[in-house]
GROMACS .gro file of C-alpha atoms in nm:
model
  359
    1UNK     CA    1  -0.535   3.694   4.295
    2UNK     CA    2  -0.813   3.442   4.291
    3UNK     CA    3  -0.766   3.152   4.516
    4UNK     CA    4  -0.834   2.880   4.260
    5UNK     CA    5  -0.610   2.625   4.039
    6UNK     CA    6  -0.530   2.814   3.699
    7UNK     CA    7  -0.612   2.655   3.390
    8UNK     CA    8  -0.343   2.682   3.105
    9UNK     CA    9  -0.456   2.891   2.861
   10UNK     CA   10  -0.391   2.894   2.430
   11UNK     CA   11  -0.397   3.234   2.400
   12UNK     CA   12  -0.101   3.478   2.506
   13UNK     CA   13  -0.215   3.696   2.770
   14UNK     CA   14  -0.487   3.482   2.917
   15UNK     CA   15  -0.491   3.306   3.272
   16UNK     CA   16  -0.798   3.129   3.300
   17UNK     CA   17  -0.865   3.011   3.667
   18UNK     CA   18  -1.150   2.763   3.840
   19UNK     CA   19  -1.387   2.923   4.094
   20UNK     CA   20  -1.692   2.753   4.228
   21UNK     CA   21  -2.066   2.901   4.150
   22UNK     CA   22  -2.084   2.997   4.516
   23UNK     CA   23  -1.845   3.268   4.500
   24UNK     CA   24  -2.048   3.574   4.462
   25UNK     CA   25  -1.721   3.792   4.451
   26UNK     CA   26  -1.358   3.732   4.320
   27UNK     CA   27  -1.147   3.865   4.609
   28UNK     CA   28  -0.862   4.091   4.464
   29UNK     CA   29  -0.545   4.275   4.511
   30UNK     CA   30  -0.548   4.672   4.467
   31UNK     CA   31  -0.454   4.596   4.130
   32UNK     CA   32  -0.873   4.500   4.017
   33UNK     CA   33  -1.166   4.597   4.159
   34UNK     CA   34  -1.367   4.365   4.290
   35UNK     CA   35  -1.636   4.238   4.050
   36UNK     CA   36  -1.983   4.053   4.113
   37UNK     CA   37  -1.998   3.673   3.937
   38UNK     CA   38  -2.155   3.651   3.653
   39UNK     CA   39  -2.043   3.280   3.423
   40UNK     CA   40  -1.781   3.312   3.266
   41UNK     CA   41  -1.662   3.604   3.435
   42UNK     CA   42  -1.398   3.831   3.227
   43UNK     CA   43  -1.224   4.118   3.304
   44UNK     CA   44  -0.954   4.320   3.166
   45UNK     CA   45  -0.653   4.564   3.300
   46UNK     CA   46  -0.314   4.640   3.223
   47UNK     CA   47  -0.360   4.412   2.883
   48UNK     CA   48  -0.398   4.156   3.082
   49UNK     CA   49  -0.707   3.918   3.040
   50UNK     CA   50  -0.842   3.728   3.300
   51UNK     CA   51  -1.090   3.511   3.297
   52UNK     CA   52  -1.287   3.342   3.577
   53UNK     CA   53  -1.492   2.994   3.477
   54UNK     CA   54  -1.671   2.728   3.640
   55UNK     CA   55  -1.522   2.414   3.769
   56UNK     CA   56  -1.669   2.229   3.444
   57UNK     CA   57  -1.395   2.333   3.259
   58UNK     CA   58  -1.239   2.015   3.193
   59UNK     CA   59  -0.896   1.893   3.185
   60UNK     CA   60  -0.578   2.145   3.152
   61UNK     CA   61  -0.527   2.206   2.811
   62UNK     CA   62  -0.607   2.096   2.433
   63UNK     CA   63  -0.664   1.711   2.496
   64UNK     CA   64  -0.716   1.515   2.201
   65UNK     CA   65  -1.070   1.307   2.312
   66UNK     CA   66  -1.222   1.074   2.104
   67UNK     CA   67  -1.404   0.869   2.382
   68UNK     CA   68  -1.763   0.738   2.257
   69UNK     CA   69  -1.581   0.757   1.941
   70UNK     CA   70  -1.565   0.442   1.687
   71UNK     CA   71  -1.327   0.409   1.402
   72UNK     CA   72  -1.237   0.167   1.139
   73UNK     CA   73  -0.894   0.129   0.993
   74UNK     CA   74  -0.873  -0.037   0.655
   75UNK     CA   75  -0.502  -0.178   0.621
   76UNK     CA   76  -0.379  -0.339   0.910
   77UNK     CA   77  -0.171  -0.640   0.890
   78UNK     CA   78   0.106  -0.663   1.134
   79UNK     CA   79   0.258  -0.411   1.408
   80UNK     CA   80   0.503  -0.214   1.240
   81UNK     CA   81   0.314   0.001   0.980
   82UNK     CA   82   0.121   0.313   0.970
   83UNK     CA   83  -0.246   0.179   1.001
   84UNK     CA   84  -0.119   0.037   1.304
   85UNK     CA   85   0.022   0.353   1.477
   86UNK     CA   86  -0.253   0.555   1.346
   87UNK     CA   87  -0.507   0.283   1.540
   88UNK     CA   88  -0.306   0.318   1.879
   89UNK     CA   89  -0.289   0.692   1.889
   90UNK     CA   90  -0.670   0.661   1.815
   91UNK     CA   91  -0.687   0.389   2.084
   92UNK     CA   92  -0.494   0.594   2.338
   93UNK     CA   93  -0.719   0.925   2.299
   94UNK     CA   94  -1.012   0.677   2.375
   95UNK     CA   95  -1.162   0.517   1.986
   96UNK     CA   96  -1.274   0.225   1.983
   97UNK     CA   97  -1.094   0.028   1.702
   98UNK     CA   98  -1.223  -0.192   1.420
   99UNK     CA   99  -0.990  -0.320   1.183
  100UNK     CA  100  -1.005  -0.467   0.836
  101UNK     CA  101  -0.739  -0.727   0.723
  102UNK     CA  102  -0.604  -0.807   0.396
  103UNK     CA  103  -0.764  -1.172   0.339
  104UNK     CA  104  -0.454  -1.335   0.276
  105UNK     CA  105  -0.280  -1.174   0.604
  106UNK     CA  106  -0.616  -1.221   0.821
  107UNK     CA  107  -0.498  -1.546   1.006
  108UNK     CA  108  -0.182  -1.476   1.069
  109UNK     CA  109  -0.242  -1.171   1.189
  110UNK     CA  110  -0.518  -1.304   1.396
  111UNK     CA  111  -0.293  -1.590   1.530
  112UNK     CA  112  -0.002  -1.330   1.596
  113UNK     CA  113  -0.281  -1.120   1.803
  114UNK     CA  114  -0.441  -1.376   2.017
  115UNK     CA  115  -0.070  -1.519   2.128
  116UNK     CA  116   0.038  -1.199   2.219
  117UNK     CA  117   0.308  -1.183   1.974
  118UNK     CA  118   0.219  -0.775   1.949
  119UNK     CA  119   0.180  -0.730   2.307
  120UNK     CA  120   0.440  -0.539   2.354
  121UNK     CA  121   0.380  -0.262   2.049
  122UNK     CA  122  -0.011  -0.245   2.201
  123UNK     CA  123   0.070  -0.051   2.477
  124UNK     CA  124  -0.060   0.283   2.490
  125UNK     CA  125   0.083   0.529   2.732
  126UNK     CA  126  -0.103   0.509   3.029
  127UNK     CA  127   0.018   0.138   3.044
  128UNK     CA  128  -0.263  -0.045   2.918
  129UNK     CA  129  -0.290  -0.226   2.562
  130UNK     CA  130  -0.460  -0.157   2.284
  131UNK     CA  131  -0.800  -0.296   2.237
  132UNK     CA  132  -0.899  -0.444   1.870
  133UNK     CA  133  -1.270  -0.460   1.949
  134UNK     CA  134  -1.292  -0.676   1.567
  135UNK     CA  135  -1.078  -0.754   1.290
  136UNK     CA  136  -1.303  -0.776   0.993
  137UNK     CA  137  -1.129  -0.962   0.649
  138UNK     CA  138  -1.108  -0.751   0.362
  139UNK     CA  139  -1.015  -0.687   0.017
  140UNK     CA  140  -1.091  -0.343  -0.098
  141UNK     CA  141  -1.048  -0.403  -0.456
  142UNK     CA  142  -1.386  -0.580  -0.511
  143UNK     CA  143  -1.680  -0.353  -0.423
  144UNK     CA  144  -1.904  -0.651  -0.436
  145UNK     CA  145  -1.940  -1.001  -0.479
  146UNK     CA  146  -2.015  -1.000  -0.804
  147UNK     CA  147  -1.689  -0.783  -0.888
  148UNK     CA  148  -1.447  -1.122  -0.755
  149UNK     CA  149  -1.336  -1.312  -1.073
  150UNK     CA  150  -1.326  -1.688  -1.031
  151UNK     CA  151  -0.944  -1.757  -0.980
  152UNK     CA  152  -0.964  -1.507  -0.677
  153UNK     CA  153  -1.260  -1.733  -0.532
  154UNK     CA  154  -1.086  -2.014  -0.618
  155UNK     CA  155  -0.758  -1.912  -0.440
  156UNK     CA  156  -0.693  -2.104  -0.102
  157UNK     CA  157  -0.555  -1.800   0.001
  158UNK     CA  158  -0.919  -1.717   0.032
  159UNK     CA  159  -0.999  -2.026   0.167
  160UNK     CA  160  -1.274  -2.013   0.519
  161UNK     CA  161  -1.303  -1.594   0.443
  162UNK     CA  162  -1.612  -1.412   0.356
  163UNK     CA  163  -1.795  -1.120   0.367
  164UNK     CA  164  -1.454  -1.004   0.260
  165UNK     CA  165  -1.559  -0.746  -0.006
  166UNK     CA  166  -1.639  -0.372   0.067
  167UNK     CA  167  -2.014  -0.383   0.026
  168UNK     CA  168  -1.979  -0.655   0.254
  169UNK     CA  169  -1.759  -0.524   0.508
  170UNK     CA  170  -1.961  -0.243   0.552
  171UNK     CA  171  -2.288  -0.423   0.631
  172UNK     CA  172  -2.127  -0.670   0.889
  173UNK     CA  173  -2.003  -0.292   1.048
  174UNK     CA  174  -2.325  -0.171   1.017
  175UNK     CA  175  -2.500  -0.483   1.159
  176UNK     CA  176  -2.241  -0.518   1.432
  177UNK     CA  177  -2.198  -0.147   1.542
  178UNK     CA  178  -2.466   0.033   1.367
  179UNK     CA  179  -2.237   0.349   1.262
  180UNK     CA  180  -1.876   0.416   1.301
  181UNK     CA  181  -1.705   0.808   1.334
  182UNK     CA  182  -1.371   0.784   1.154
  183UNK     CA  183  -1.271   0.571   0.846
  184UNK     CA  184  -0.872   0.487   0.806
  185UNK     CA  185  -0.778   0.408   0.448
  186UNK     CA  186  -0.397   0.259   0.507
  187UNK     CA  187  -0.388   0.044   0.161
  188UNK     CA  188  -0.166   0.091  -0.125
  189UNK     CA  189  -0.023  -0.176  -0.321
  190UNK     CA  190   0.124  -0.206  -0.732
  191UNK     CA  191   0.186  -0.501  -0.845
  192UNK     CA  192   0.457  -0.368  -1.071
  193UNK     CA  193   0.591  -0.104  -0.848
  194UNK     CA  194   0.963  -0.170  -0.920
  195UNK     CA  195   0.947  -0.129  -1.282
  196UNK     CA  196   0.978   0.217  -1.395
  197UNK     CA  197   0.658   0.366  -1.539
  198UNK     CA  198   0.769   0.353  -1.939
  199UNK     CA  199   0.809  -0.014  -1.862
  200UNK     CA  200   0.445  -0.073  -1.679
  201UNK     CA  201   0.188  -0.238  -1.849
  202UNK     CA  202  -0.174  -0.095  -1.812
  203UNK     CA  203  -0.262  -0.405  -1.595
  204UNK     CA  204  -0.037  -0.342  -1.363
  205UNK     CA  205  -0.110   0.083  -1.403
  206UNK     CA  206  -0.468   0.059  -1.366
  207UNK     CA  207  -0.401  -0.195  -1.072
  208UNK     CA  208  -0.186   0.020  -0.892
  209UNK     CA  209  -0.504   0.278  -0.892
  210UNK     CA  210  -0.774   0.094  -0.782
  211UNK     CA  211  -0.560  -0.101  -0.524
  212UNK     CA  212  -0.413   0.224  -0.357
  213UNK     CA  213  -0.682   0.520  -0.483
  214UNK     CA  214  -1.001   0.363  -0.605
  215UNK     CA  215  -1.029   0.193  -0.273
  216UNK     CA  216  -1.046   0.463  -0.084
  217UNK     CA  217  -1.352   0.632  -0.314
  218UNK     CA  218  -1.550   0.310  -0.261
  219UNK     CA  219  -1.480   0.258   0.102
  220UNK     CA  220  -1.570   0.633   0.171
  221UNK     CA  221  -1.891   0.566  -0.016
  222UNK     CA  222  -1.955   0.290   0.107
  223UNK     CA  223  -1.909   0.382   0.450
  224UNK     CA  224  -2.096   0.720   0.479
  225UNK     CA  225  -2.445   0.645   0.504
  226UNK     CA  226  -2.362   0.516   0.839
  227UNK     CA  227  -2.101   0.769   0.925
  228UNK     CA  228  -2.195   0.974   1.229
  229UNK     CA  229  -2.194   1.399   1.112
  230UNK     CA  230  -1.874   1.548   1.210
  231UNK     CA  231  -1.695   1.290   1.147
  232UNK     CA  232  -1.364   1.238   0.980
  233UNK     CA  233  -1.187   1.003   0.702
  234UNK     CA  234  -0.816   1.029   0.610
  235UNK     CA  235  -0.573   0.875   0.382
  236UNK     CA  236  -0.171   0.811   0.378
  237UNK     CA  237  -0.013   0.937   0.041
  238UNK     CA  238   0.340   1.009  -0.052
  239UNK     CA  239   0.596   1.257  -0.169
  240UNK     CA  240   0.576   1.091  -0.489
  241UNK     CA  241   0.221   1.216  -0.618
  242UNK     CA  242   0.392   1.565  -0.702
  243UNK     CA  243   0.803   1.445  -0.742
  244UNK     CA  244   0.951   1.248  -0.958
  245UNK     CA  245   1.104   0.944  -0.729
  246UNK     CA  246   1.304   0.742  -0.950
  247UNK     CA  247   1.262   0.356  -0.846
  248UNK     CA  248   0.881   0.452  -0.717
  249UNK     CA  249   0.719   0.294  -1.043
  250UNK     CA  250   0.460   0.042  -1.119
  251UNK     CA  251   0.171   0.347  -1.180
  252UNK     CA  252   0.196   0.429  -0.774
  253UNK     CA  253   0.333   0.802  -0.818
  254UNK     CA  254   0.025   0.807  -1.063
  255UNK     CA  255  -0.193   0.630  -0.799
  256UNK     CA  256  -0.089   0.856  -0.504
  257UNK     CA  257  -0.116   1.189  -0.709
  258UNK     CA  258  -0.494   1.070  -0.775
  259UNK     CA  259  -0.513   1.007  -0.433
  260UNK     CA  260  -0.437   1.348  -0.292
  261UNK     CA  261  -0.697   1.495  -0.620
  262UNK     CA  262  -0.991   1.287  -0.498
  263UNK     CA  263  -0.941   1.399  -0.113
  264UNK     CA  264  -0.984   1.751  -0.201
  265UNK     CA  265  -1.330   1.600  -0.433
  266UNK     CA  266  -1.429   1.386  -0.187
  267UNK     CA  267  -1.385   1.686   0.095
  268UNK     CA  268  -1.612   1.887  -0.060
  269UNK     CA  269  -1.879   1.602  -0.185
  270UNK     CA  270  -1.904   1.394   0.136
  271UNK     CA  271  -1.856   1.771   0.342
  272UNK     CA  272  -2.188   1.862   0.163
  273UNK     CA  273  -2.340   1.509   0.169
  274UNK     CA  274  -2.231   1.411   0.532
  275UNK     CA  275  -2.061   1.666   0.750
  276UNK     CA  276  -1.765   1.443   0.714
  277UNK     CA  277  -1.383   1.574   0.671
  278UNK     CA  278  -1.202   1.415   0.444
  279UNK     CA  279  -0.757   1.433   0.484
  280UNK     CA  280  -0.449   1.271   0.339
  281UNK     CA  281  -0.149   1.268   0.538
  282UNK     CA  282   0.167   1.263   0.334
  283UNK     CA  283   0.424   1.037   0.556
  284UNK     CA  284   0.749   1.022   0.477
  285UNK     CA  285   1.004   0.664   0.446
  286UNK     CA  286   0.939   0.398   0.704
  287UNK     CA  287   1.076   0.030   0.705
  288UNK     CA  288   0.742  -0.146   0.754
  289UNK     CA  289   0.692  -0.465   0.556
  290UNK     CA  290   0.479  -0.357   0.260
  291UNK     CA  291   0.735  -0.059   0.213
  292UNK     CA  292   0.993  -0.333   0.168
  293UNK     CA  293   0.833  -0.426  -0.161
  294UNK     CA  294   0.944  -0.119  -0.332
  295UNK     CA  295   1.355  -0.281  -0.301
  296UNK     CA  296   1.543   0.036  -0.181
  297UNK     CA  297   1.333   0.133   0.110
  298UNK     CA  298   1.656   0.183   0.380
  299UNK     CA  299   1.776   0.401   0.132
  300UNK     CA  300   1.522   0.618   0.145
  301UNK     CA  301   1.501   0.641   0.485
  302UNK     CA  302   1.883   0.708   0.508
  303UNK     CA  303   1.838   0.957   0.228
  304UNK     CA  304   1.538   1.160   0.379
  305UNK     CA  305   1.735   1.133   0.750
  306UNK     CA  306   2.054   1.321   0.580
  307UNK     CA  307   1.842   1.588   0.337
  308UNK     CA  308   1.546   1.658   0.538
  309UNK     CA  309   1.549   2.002   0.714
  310UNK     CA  310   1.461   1.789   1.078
  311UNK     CA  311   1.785   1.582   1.076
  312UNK     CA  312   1.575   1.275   1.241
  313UNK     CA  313   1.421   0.920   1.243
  314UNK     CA  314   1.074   0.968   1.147
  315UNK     CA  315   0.895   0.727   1.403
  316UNK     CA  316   0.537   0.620   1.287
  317UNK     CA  317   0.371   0.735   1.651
  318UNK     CA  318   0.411   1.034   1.448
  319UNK     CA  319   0.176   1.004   1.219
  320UNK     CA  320  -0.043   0.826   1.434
  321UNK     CA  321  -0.043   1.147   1.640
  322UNK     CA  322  -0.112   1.316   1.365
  323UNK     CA  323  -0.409   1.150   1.208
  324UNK     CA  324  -0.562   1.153   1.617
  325UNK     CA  325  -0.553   1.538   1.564
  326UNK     CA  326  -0.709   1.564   1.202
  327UNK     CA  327  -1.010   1.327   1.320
  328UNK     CA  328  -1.075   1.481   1.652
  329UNK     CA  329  -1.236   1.787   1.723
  330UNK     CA  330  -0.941   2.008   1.763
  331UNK     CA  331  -0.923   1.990   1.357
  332UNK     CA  332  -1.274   2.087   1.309
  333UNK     CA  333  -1.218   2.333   1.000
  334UNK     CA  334  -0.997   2.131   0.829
  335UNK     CA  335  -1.033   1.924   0.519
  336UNK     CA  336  -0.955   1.879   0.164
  337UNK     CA  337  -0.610   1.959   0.325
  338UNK     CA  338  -0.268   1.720   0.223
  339UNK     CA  339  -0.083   1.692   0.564
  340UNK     CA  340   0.307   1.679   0.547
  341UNK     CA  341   0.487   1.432   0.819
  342UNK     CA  342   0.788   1.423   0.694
  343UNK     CA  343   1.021   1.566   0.890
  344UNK     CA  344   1.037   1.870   0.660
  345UNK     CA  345   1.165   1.689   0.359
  346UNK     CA  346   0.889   1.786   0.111
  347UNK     CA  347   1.046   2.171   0.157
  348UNK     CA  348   1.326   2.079  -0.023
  349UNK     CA  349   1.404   2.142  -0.360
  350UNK     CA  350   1.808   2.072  -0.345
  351UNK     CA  351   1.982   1.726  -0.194
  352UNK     CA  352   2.240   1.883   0.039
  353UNK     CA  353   2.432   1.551   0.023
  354UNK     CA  354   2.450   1.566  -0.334
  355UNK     CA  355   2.837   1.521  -0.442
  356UNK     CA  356   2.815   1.795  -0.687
  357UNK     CA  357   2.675   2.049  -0.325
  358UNK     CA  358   2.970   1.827  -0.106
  359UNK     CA  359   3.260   1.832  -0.386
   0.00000   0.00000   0.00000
């Protein structure tokens, strides 16, 4: 009908095609009449919409574009985790990436970087690698200097760090970059997360929730007064905030069930406060290194592969993909919301490979 290159269209029923300005008329079949330009020009017949729009229109479908766009992922350490994944799906749709670095992990993770030893898992799709613009140490348990007790200082594991501290952190961003667009919390950890939680002491409890959900509260407020408006913060949080996972102790069910509370809070304070969305993506199993910790890790993997309603291996680029979407544009309405990537598995209230269903 219009000689032009279509553009794919969401909406059933729709064919959207690229004329230039200087067609005054759309030359038709018998089927339409022939119609003088105005931009965009839209016409309908037969239920049938068509629409007619200027060149401008951009790339063929719902890209995910965060170019110009600067985020900081809190919970990097090696190449085979979730913060990583999330950073390269941010990467590949254009981010620039900040990362911040457990201080006891920061120089071998640094060393492991500059040799190339994660060459290979940097490459995005269009054949390039990821970019780490900085790699900032951190330790989101202290808020501020003054919050470090003296054994931490003390520790040579801290040895040639500083500035390592949230407060801290955020100024060297701010001094750096000025402002950042999307904050990554990818940080859990409990201390005593193998001991079931009638054996926990409140150390190790309340250390479990500021480690893996306090965290998050200060590095949100500590990072939105120089978060841009519109942008967006999420968090990773687990199946076990709402089941009971035997062998998932320590206070972390406890930790992550806070977790998912203070995203719907903090949606609606730093919504109001900032025009900022604030997520939690609920990931299922993976066999990254701080997942090892928990001792039965490959079982739950193998146990979430046979029950889950997607009979697959859940591969991390898929959450990555995921959190891309909830911080770009194309998730503009949504927040306070607890994502499921989990291959289904949260849907189900019966283990299918239970020998009392297989007997």
């Amino acid at each position: 009908m219009v000689a032009a290159r279509p553009c794919i269209s969401a909406s059933p029923g729709i064919l959207t095609a690229r004329v230039s300005r200087t067609d005054c008329m759309l030359s038709t079949t018998a089927t339409f009449p022939k119609i003088s330009c105005s931009w965009p020009l839209r016409f309908k017949r037969n239920d049938v919409v068509v629409r007619a729009i200027s060149e401008e229109c951009g790339p063929q479908g719902l890209p995910i574009d965060l170019r110009g766009k600067r985020a900081f992922i809190a919970g990097v350490a090696d190449d085979n985790g979730y913060g990583w994944a999330i950073a390269k799906a941010l990467a590949a749709a254009g981010a620039e990436i900040l990362v911040g670095t457990w201080v006891p992990a920061l120089n071998i993770f640094e060393t492991s970087l500059r040799r190339g030893k994660f060459d290979e898992s940097r490459k995005l799709p269009d054949g390039s690698l990821m970019d780490i613009v900085k790699v900032y140490p951190l330790d989101a348990v202290y808020d501020s200097p003054d919050d470090v007790p003296e054994d931490v200082k003390s520790n040579k594991r801290y040895a040639g760090a500083s500035n390592w501290t949230v407060k801290e952190v955020v100024e060297s961003v701010r001094n750096d970059f000025g402002s950042i667009d999307i904050l990554v919390h990818s940080l859990a950890n409990g201390p005593e997360v193998t001991k079931p939680l009638l054996e926990t002491s409140r150390r190790g409890y309340l250390a479990a929730i500021s480690a893996s959900s306090y965290s998050y509260v200060s590095l949100l407020q500590h990072f939105l007064p120089i978060m841009n408006p519109g942008g967006a913060s999420i968090s990773l949080t687990y199946i076990a905030s709402e089941r009971a996972i035997p062998g998932y102790g320590g206070g972390m069910s406890s930790a992550k069930a806070a977790l998912e509370s203070d995203t719907r809070v903090l949606a609606f304070e730093a919504g109001r406060k900032g025009k900022i969305r604030v997520n939690t993506i609920s990931a299922g199993p993976l066999g990254s290194r701080a997942a090892k910790a928990i001792g039965f890790i490959e079982k739950m993997i193998e146990y979430s592969y046979v029950n889950a309603p997607l009979q697959k291996e859940l591969l991390a680029d898929e959450v990555g993909n995921t959190a891309a979407f909830l911080v770009s544009s194309l998730a503009s309405a949504i927040t306070g919301s607890t994502v499921y990537v989990d291959n289904g598995l949260n849907t189900m209230g019966l283990a299918i490979d239970s020998p009392t269903i297989t007997s």
